Short mmCIF file of C-alpha atoms and ligand atoms in Angstrom, two decimals:
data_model
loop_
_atom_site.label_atom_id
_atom_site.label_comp_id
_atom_site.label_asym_id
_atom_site.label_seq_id
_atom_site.Cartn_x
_atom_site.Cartn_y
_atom_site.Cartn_z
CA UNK A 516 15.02 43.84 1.78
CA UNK A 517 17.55 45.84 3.75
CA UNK A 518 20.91 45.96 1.70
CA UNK A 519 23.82 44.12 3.81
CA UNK A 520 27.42 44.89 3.55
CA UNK A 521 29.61 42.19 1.76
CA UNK A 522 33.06 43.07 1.06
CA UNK A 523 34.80 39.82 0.78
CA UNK A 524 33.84 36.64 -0.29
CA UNK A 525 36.29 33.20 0.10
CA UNK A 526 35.09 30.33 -2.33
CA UNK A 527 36.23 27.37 -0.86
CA UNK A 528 35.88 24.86 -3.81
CA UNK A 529 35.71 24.93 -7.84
CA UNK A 530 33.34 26.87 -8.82
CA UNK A 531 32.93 28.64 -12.46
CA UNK A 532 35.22 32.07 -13.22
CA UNK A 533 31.92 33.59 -13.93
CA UNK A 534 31.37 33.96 -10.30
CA UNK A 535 34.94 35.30 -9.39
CA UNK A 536 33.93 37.86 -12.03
CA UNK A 537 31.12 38.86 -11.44
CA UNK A 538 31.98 39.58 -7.56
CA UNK A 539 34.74 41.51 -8.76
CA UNK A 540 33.36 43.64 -11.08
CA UNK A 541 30.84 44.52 -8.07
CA UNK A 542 33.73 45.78 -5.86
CA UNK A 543 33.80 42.96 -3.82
CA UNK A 544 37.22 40.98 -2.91
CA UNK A 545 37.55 37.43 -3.94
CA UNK A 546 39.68 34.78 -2.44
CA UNK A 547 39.33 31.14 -4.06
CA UNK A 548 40.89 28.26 -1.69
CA UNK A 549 39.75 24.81 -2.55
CA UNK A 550 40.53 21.70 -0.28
CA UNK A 551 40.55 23.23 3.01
CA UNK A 552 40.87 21.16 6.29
CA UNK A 553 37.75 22.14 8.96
CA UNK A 554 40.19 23.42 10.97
CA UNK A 555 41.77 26.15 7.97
CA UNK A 556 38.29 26.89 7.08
CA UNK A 557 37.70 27.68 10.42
CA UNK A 558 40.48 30.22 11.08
CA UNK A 559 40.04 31.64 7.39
CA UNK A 560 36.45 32.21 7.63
CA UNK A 561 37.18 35.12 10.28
CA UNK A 562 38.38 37.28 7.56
CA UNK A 563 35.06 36.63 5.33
CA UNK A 564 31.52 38.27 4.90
CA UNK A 565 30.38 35.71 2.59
CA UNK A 566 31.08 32.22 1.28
CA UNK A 567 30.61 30.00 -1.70
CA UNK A 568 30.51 26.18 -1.78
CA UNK A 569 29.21 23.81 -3.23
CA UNK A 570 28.60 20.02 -2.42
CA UNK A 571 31.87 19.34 -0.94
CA UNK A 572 32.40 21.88 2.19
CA UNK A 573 30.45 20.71 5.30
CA UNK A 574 29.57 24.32 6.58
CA UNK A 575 28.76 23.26 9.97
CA UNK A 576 27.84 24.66 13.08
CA UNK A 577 31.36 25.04 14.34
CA UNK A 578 32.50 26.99 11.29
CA UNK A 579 28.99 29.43 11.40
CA UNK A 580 30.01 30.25 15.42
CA UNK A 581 33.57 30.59 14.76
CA UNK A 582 33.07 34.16 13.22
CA UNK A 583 30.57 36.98 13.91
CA UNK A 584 31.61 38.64 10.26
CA UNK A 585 29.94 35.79 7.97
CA UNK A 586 27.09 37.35 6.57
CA UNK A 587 25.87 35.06 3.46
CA UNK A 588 26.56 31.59 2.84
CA UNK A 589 26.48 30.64 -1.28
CA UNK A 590 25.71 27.18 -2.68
CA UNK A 591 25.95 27.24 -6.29
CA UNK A 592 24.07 24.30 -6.90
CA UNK A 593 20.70 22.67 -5.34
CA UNK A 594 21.23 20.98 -2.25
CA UNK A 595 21.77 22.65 0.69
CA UNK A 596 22.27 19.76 3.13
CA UNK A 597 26.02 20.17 3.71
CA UNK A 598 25.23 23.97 5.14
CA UNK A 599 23.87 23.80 8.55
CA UNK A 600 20.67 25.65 8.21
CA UNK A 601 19.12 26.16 11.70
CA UNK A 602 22.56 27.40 12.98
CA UNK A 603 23.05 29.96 9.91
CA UNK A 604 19.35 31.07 10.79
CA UNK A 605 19.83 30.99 14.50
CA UNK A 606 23.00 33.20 13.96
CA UNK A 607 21.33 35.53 11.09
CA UNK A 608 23.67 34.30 8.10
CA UNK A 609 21.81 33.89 4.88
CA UNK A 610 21.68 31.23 3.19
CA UNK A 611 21.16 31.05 -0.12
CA UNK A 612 21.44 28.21 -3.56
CA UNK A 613 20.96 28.44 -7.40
CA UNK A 614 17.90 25.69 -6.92
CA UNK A 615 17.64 25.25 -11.40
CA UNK A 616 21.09 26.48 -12.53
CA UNK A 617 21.65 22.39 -13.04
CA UNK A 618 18.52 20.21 -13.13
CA UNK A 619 19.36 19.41 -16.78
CA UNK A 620 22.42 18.70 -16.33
CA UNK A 621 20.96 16.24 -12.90
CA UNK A 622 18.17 14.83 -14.87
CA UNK A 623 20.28 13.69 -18.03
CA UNK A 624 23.08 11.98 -15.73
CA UNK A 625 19.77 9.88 -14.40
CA UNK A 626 18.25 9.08 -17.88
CA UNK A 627 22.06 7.93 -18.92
CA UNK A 628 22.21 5.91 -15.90
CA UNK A 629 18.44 4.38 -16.65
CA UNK A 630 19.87 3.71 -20.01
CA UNK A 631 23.40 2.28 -19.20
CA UNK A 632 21.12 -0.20 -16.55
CA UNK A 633 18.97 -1.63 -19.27
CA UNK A 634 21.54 -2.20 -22.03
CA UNK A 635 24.99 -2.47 -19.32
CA UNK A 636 27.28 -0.29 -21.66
CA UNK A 637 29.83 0.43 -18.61
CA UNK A 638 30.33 -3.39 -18.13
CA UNK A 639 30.48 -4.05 -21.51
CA UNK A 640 32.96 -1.26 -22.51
CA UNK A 641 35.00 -2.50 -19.63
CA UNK A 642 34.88 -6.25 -21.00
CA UNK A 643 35.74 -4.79 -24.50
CA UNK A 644 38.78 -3.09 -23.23
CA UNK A 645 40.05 -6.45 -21.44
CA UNK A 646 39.87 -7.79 -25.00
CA UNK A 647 36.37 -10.11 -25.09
CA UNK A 648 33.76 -10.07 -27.68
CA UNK A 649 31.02 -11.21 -25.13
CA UNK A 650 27.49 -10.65 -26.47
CA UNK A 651 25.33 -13.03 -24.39
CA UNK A 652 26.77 -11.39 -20.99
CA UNK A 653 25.34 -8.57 -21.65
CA UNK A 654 21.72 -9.13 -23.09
CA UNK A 655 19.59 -6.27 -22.14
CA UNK A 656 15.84 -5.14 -21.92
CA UNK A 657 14.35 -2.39 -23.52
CA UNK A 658 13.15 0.37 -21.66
CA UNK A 659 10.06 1.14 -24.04
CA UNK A 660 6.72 -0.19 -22.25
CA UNK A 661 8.55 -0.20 -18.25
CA UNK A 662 7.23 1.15 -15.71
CA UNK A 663 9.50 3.99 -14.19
CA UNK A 664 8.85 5.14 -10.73
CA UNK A 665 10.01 8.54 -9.69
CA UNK A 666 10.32 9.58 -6.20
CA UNK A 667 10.42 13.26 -5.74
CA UNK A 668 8.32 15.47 -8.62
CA UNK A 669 10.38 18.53 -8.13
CA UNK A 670 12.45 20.12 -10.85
CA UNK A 671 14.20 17.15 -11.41
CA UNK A 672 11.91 14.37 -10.99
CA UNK A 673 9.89 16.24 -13.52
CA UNK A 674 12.46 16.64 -16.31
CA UNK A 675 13.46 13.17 -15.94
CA UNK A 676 9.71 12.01 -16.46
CA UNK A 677 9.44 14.10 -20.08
CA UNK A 678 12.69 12.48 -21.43
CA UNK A 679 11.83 8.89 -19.92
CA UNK A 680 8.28 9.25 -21.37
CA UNK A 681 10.06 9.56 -24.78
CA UNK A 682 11.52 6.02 -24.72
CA UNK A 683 8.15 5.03 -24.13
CA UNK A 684 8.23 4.07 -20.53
CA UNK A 685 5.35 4.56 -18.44
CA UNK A 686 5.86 7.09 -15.15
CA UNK A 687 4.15 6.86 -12.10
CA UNK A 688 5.73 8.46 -9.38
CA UNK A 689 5.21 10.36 -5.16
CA UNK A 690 5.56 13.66 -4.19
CA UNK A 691 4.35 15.01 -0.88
CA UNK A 692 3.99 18.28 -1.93
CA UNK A 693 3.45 19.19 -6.03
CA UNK A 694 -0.75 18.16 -6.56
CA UNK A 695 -1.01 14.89 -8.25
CA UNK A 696 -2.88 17.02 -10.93
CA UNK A 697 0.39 19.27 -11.76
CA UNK A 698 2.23 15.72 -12.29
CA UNK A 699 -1.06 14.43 -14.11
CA UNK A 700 -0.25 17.34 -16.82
CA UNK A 701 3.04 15.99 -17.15
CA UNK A 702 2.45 12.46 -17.24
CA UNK A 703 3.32 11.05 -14.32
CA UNK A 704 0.13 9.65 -12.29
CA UNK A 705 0.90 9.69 -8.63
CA UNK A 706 0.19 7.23 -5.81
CA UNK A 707 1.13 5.76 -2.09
CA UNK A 708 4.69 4.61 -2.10
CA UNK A 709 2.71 1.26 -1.29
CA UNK A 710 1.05 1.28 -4.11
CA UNK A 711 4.14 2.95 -6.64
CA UNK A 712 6.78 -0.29 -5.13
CA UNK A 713 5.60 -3.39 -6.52
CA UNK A 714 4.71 -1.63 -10.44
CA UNK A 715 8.11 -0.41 -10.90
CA UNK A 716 10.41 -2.13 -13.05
CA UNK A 717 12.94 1.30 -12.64
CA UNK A 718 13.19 3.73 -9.44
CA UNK A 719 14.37 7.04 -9.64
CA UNK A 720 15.14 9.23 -6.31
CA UNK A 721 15.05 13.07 -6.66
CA UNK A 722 14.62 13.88 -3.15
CA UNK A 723 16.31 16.56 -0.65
CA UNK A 724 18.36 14.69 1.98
CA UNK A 725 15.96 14.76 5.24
CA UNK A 726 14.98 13.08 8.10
CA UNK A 727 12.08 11.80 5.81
CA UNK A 728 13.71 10.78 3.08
CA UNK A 729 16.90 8.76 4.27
CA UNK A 730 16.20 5.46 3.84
CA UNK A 731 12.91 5.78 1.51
CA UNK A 732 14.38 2.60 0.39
CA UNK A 733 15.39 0.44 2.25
CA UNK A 734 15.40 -3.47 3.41
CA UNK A 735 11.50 -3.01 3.76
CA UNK A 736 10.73 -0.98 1.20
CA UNK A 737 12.84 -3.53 -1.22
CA UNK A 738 10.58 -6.39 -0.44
CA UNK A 739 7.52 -4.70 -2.31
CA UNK A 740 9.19 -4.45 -5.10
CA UNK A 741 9.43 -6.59 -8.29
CA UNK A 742 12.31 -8.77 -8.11
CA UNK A 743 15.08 -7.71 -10.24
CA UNK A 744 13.77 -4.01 -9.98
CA UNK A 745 16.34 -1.47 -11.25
CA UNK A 746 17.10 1.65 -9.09
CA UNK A 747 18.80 5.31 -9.57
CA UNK A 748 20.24 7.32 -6.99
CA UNK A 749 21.14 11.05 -8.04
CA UNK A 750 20.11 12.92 -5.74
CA UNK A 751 22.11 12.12 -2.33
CA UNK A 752 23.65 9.05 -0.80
CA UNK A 753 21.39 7.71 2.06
CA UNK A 754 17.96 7.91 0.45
CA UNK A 755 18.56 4.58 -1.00
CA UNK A 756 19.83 2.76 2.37
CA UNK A 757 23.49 2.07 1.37
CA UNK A 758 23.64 -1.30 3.36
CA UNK A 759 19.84 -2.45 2.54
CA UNK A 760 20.55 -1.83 -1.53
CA UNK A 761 24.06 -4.37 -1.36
CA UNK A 762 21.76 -6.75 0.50
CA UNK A 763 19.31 -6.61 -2.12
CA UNK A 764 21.65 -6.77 -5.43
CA UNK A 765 23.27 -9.74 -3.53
CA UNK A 766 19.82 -11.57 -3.28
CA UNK A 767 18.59 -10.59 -6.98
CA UNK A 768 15.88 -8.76 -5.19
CA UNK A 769 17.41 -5.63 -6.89
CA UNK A 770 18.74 -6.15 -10.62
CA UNK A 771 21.09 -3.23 -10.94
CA UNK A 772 21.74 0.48 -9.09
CA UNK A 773 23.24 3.34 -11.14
CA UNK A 774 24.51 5.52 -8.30
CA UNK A 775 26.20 9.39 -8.53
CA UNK A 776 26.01 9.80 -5.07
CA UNK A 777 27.06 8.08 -1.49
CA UNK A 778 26.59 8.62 2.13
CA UNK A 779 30.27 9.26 2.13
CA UNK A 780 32.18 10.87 -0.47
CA UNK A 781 34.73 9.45 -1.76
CA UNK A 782 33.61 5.90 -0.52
CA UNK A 783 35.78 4.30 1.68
CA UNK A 784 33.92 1.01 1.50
CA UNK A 785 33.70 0.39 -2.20
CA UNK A 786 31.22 -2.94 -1.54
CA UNK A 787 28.71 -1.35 -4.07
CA UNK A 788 30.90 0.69 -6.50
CA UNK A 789 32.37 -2.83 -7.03
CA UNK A 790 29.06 -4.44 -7.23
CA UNK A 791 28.99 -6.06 -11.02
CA UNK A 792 25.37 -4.84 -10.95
CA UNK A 793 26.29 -1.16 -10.09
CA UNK A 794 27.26 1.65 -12.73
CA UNK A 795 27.99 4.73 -10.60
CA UNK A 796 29.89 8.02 -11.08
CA UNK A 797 31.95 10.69 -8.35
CA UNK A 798 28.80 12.59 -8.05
CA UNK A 799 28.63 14.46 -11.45
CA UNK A 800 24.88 15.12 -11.81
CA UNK A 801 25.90 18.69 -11.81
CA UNK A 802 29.58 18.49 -13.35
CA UNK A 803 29.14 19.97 -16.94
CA UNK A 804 30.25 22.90 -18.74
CA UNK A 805 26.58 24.55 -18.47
CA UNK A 806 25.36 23.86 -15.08
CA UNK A 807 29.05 25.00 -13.58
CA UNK A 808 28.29 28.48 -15.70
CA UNK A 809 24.67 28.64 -14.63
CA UNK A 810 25.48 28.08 -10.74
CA UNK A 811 28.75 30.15 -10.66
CA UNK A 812 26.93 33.19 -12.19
CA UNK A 813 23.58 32.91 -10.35
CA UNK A 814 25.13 32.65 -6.88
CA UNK A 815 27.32 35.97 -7.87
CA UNK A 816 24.55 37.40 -9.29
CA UNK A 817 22.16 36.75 -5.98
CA UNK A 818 24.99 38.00 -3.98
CA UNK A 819 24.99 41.27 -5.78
CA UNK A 820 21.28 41.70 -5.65
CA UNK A 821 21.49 41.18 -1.59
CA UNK A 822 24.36 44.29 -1.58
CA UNK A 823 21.86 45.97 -3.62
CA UNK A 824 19.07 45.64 -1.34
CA UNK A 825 17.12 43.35 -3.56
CA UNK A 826 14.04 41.52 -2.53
CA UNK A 827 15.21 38.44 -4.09
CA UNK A 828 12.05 36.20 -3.32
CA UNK A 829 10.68 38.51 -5.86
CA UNK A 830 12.63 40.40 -7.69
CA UNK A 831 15.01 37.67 -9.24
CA UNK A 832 13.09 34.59 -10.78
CA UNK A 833 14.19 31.19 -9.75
CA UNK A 834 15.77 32.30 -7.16
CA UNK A 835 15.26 31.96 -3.14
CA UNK A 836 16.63 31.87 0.50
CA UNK A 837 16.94 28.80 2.20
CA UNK A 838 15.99 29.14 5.61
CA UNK A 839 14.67 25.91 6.77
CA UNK A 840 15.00 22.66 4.55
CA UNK A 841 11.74 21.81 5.08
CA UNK A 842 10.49 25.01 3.70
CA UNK A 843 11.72 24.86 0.71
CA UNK A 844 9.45 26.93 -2.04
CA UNK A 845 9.27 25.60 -5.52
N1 NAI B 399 23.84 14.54 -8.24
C1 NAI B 399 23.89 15.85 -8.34
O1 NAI B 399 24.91 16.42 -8.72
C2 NAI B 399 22.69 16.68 -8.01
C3 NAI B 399 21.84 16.28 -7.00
N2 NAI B 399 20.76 17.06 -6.68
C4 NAI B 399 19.88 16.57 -5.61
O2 NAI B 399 18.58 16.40 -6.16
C5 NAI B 399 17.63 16.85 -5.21
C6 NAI B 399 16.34 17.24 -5.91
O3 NAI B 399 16.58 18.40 -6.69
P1 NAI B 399 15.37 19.22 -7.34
O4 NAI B 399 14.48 18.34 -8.11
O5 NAI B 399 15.97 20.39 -8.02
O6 NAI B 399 14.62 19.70 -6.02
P2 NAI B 399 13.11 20.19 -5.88
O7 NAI B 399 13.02 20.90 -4.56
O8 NAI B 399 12.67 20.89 -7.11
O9 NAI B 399 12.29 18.81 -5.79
C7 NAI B 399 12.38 17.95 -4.71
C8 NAI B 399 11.01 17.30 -4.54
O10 NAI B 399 11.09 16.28 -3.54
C9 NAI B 399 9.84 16.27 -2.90
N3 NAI B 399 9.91 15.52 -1.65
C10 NAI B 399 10.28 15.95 -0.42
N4 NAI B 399 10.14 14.94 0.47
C11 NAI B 399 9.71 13.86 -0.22
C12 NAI B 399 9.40 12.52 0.14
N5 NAI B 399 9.48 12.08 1.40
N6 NAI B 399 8.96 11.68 -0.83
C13 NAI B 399 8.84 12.10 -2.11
N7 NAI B 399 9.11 13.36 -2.51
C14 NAI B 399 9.55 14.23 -1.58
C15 NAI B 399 9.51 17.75 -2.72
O11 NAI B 399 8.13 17.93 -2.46
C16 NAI B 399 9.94 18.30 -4.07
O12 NAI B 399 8.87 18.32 -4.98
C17 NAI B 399 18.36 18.02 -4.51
O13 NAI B 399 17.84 18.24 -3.22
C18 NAI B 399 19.78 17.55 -4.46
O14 NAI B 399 20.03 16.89 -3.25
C19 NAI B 399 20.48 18.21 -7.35
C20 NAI B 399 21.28 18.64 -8.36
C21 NAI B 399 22.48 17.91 -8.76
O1 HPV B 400 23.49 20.88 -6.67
C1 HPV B 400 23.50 19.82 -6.04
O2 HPV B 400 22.66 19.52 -5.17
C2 HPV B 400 24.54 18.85 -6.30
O3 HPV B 400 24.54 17.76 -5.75
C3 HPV B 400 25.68 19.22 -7.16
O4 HPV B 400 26.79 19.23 -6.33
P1 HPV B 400 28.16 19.93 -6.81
O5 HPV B 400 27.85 21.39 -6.92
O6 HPV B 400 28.50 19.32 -8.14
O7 HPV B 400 29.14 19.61 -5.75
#
């Protein structure tokens, strides 16, 4: 790969030291301004050959064409849905992510969550601090012999099934893509989403956010499922249809949601965060000590390699360009 020029880099939100660091001891110039307005960003990506986000900056069209010196766009995490792809392609800025710097981190938020849902810890440390002693509120189920269905047998999906397997709950699960054998070897028999509804006593989502996957489940989707069923949403707000889930807690249809992520972040309409049924968290799948160092680094780290003139498809394990979302390598 032909090495490009990057001289500057702006990180626009908090991202590990590591990655400050490791720019700068490469020569190249670091600016770190979190919290910017669209419009700042917009002026202050002029001066710029590369930036790093991660989750929070909507890198959209309008901020790609507002400067012909933006060479590389950085996400140190996984998803990549906040960058606007097609117009970084169409415009030749790379885009790149750190796609396993924090699937641990992602996968044990969602078997806390699958816990905290089947023996309601939040609510009950909530109803301890008010003062009560109330044991038959909170009765729970245990998770050993349930059937846990996993949407999405990526990195994630995957991780989640060897720790859920462990509390003796049974994984079935639906991936377009990985061969139902590769799951097989893992544990996880796959099926139709037809068939994978109405066995689940859990759901877990660990889909991208695409056309295909908003909505996976949704007011339809709920009906073939087990009354009661329990669902997790860690990946990204919209795959579980926002409106369709509060419809479904309200009826019983759905038992409980454990949700780290929302179609809008913050939420303005706090309807399900205030849902008795609903644990959730400010999107902190990725939020720990280790992922934050993993992410920061690798993103520097790829970075370097393009200056270098690295082919990083092969040169650099577990790393890749995004160029398309649908594309997406393993
Ligand atoms: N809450 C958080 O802080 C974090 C959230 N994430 C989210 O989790 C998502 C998954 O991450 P990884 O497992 O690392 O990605 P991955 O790319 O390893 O796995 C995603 C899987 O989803 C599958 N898939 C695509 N369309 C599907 C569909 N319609 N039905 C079922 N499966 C489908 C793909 O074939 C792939 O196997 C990321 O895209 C990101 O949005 C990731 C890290 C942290
Ligand atoms: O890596 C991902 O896809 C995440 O959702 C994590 O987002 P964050 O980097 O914590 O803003």
């Amino acid at each position: 790969m032909a090495p490009i020029t990057i001289r500057s880099v702006l990180i626009s939100e908090s991202v590990d030291p590591r990655c400050r660091a490791v720019l700068e001891e490469n020569g190249i110039r670091v600016t770190e301004r979190p919290n910017m307005k669209t419009e700042e960003l917009m002026a202050e990506i002029q001066n710029y050959d590369g930036l790093v986000v991660r989750s929070a900056t909507k890198v959209t069209a309008d901020i790609i064409n507002a400067t012909d010196n933006l060479k590389i766009i950085g996400r140190a995490g996984t998803g990549v849905d906040n960058v606007d792809v097609d117009a970084a392609t169409k415009k030749g800025v790379i885009v790149m992510n750190t796609p396993s710097g924090n699937t641990i981190s992602a996968a044990e938020l969602t078997c806390i969550m699958l816990m905290n849902l089947s023996r309601n810890v939040p609510q009950a440390t909530m109803s301890m601090k008010q003062g009560n002693w109330d044991r038959k509120k909170f009765m729970g189920s245990e998770l050993f012999g349930k059937v846990l269905g996993i949407v999405g047998l990526g990195r994630i999906g995957k991780e989640v099934a060897s720790r859920m397997q462990s509390f003796g709950m049974k994984t079935i699960g639906y991936d377009p893509i990985t061969p139902p054998e590769v799951s097989a070897s893992w544990g996880v028999e796959q099926m139709s989403l037809e068939k994978l509804w109405p066995q689940c006593d859990y759901i877990t989502v660990h889909t991208p956010l695409m056309p295909s996957t908003v909505g996976l489940l949704s007011d339809e989707t709920f009906a073939l499922c087990k009354r009661g069923v329990k669902v997790v949403n860690c990946a990204r707000g919209g795959i579980i249809d926002e409106a369709a889930l509060l419809r479904a807690l309200e009826s019983g249809q759905c038992g409980g949601a454990g949700l780290d992520v929302f179609v809008e972040e913050p939420p303005k309409d706090r309807s399900l965060v205030n849902h008795p049924n609903v644990i959730s968290c400010p999107h902190l799948g990725a939020s720990t000590k280790e992922a934050q160092a993993r992410c920061g680094e690798d993103i520097a780290l790829q970075i370097v390699d393009m200056v270098k003139g690295k082919n990083l498809i092969g040169a650099v394990s577990q790393t890749f360009l995004v160029f398309a979302p649908k594309t997406l390598p393993k």
